[in-house]
C-alpha cells in the first residue's frame, strides 16, 4: 500500500521510487530530494497519508537495508546494505497491476498512471501549472500542459452549467 500511496501522493517516476533510500526520507520536514530525468534535482513533499503508510512499512521491516522498497522473495541478501534486494521498476509495475486487478478496475493502470493522477488532481483542485511542473520535475512547461486536458474538460462542464 505504501508504494501506491507514495506514487500517487508524490508524482514520483517509478525509477525515482525504486532508487529511493531510507536516509533520503525526512519524516520531520516531510520531504526528500530526488534526481530525476536529465539529472534534474527536486524536492518531493510527503502527504499525511504517505507519512502514515511509509511509517507503517518501515516499522514492519526487520532490516536496516538502505533501499526504501525491497523484495521479499528469494531470501535475504545483506550484501551492500541490501542493495540486491531493491525493487526494480518492473516489479513495481507488477505490484500496481496486481492491485488494479484486485480492485477490479475497468482500466489498466501503471505507475505512470498514478503520476498522471497526481498531476491531474493538483490541477483539478486549483494548483497552478508552474508549480505542478516543478513537482513533476519537468524541464519544459509544455510537457506539463499535457495534463491540462482533463481540467479543461472540467472548466467546460462548469461553463456549460453556469453560463447558458
Short mmCIF file of C-alpha atoms in Angstrom, two decimals:
data_model
loop_
_atom_site.label_atom_id
_atom_site.label_comp_id
_atom_site.label_asym_id
_atom_site.label_seq_id
_atom_site.Cartn_x
_atom_site.Cartn_y
_atom_site.Cartn_z
CA UNK A 1 0.00 0.00 0.00
CA UNK A 2 2.87 2.38 0.75
CA UNK A 3 4.14 2.04 -2.83
CA UNK A 4 0.76 3.01 -4.28
CA UNK A 5 0.35 5.89 -1.85
CA UNK A 6 3.84 7.22 -2.48
CA UNK A 7 3.37 7.08 -6.26
CA UNK A 8 0.00 8.85 -6.12
CA UNK A 9 0.74 11.47 -3.48
CA UNK A 10 4.18 12.48 -4.75
CA UNK A 11 4.03 12.07 -8.52
CA UNK A 12 7.31 10.14 -8.48
CA UNK A 13 8.52 8.38 -11.59
CA UNK A 14 8.88 4.64 -10.99
CA UNK A 15 12.66 4.95 -11.45
CA UNK A 16 12.75 7.63 -8.74
CA UNK A 17 10.68 5.46 -6.40
CA UNK A 18 12.90 2.39 -6.71
CA UNK A 19 16.06 4.49 -6.38
CA UNK A 20 14.92 5.99 -3.08
CA UNK A 21 16.96 5.24 0.05
CA UNK A 22 15.81 5.38 3.66
CA UNK A 23 18.30 8.09 4.59
CA UNK A 24 16.79 10.42 1.98
CA UNK A 25 13.36 10.45 3.63
CA UNK A 26 12.97 13.15 6.27
CA UNK A 27 9.88 12.48 8.40
CA UNK A 28 10.35 15.76 10.32
CA UNK A 29 10.31 18.05 7.29
CA UNK A 30 8.04 15.60 5.41
CA UNK A 31 10.15 15.69 2.27
CA UNK A 32 13.04 14.17 0.37
CA UNK A 33 15.16 15.02 -2.64
CA UNK A 34 15.37 13.06 -5.88
CA UNK A 35 17.41 13.34 -9.03
CA UNK A 36 15.00 12.92 -11.92
CA UNK A 37 15.28 12.73 -15.67
CA UNK A 38 18.14 14.68 -17.14
CA UNK A 39 19.82 14.88 -13.74
CA UNK A 40 17.32 17.47 -12.51
CA UNK A 41 17.12 17.64 -8.71
CA UNK A 42 13.84 18.43 -6.99
CA UNK A 43 12.22 18.27 -3.59
CA UNK A 44 9.32 15.87 -3.13
CA UNK A 45 6.77 16.54 -0.38
CA UNK A 46 5.02 13.84 1.63
CA UNK A 47 1.30 13.91 2.37
CA UNK A 48 -0.15 12.83 5.72
CA UNK A 49 -1.22 9.58 4.13
CA UNK A 50 2.22 8.91 2.61
CA UNK A 51 3.84 9.54 6.01
CA UNK A 52 1.39 7.14 7.66
CA UNK A 53 1.97 4.32 5.16
CA UNK A 54 5.75 4.75 4.99
CA UNK A 55 5.95 4.74 8.78
CA UNK A 56 3.85 1.54 8.93
CA UNK A 57 6.05 -0.06 6.29
CA UNK A 58 9.33 0.88 7.99
CA UNK A 59 8.02 -0.33 11.38
CA UNK A 60 7.12 -3.67 9.79
CA UNK A 61 10.60 -4.18 8.36
CA UNK A 62 13.12 -6.12 10.39
CA UNK A 63 16.20 -4.94 8.49
CA UNK A 64 18.24 -1.79 8.17
CA UNK A 65 18.81 -2.01 4.42
CA UNK A 66 19.19 1.29 2.57
CA UNK A 67 16.58 0.81 -0.21
CA UNK A 68 13.16 2.11 0.80
CA UNK A 69 11.41 -0.70 -1.07
CA UNK A 70 12.81 -4.20 -1.13
CA UNK A 71 11.74 -7.58 -2.45
CA UNK A 72 10.79 -10.34 -0.05
CA UNK A 73 11.07 -13.30 -2.42
CA UNK A 74 14.27 -15.30 -2.88
CA UNK A 75 15.51 -14.78 0.68
CA UNK A 76 17.61 -12.13 2.38
CA UNK A 77 20.76 -10.84 0.68
CA UNK A 78 22.52 -8.45 3.06
CA UNK A 79 25.39 -7.63 0.69
CA UNK A 80 25.95 -3.89 0.22
CA UNK A 81 23.22 -2.90 2.72
CA UNK A 82 20.57 -4.94 0.88
CA UNK A 83 21.18 -3.29 -2.48
CA UNK A 84 20.45 -6.57 -4.29
CA UNK A 85 17.03 -6.62 -2.63
CA UNK A 86 15.98 -3.25 -4.07
CA UNK A 87 12.76 -3.46 -6.08
CA UNK A 88 13.09 -2.95 -9.83
CA UNK A 89 10.82 -0.75 -11.94
CA UNK A 90 9.34 -3.90 -13.45
CA UNK A 91 8.49 -5.34 -10.03
CA UNK A 92 6.68 -2.09 -9.12
CA UNK A 93 4.74 -2.31 -12.40
CA UNK A 94 3.68 -5.84 -11.44
CA UNK A 95 2.61 -4.69 -7.96
CA UNK A 96 0.48 -1.89 -9.41
CA UNK A 97 -1.07 -4.28 -11.95
CA UNK A 98 -1.85 -6.75 -9.15
CA UNK A 99 -3.77 -4.16 -7.16
CA UNK A 100 -5.58 -2.89 -10.24
CA UNK A 101 -6.82 -6.46 -10.77
CA UNK A 102 -7.69 -6.87 -7.06
CA UNK A 103 -9.70 -3.64 -7.13
CA UNK A 104 -11.41 -4.86 -10.32
CA UNK A 105 -10.74 -1.53 -12.02
CA UNK A 106 -12.02 -1.40 -15.60
CA UNK A 107 -8.72 0.11 -16.80
CA UNK A 108 -5.11 -0.98 -16.89
CA UNK A 109 -3.20 1.36 -14.61
CA UNK A 110 0.57 1.66 -14.35
CA UNK A 111 2.91 3.58 -12.05
CA UNK A 112 2.82 6.36 -14.66
CA UNK A 113 -0.98 6.42 -14.41
CA UNK A 114 -0.58 7.31 -10.72
CA UNK A 115 1.87 10.09 -11.66
CA UNK A 116 -0.68 11.37 -14.16
CA UNK A 117 -3.40 11.19 -11.50
CA UNK A 118 -1.20 13.18 -9.10
CA UNK A 119 -0.80 15.99 -11.65
CA UNK A 120 -4.45 15.95 -12.68
CA UNK A 121 -5.58 16.04 -9.06
CA UNK A 122 -3.39 19.06 -8.34
CA UNK A 123 -4.64 20.94 -11.40
CA UNK A 124 -8.26 19.96 -10.78
CA UNK A 125 -8.01 21.38 -7.26
CA UNK A 126 -6.56 24.70 -8.39
CA UNK A 127 -2.77 24.29 -8.42
CA UNK A 128 -1.01 26.47 -10.98
CA UNK A 129 0.72 24.84 -13.92
CA UNK A 130 4.17 26.14 -13.00
CA UNK A 131 4.00 24.56 -9.52
CA UNK A 132 2.86 21.25 -10.99
CA UNK A 133 5.76 21.44 -13.46
CA UNK A 134 8.21 21.78 -10.56
CA UNK A 135 6.63 18.97 -8.56
CA UNK A 136 6.80 16.62 -11.56
CA UNK A 137 10.34 17.63 -12.41
CA UNK A 138 9.52 18.63 -15.99
CA UNK A 139 12.11 20.79 -17.69
CA UNK A 140 9.51 22.24 -20.04
CA UNK A 141 6.09 23.64 -19.21
CA UNK A 142 4.78 22.20 -22.49
CA UNK A 143 5.29 18.69 -21.08
CA UNK A 144 3.17 19.60 -18.07
CA UNK A 145 0.44 21.13 -20.26
CA UNK A 146 -0.47 17.63 -21.41
CA UNK A 147 -2.16 17.19 -18.03
CA UNK A 148 -4.45 20.20 -18.53
CA UNK A 149 -6.78 18.39 -20.95
CA UNK A 150 -8.72 16.93 -18.02
CA UNK A 151 -9.02 20.24 -16.22
CA UNK A 152 -10.04 21.97 -19.45
CA UNK A 153 -12.89 19.46 -19.72
CA UNK A 154 -13.89 20.28 -16.15
CA UNK A 155 -13.82 24.01 -16.94
CA UNK A 156 -16.03 23.38 -19.96
CA UNK A 157 -18.53 21.50 -17.78
CA UNK A 158 -18.60 24.40 -15.29
CA UNK A 159 -19.02 26.89 -18.13
CA UNK A 160 -21.89 24.90 -19.63
CA UNK A 161 -23.55 24.53 -16.25
CA UNK A 162 -23.35 28.15 -15.18
CA UNK A 163 -23.27 30.10 -18.42
CA UNK A 164 -26.07 29.08 -20.77
#
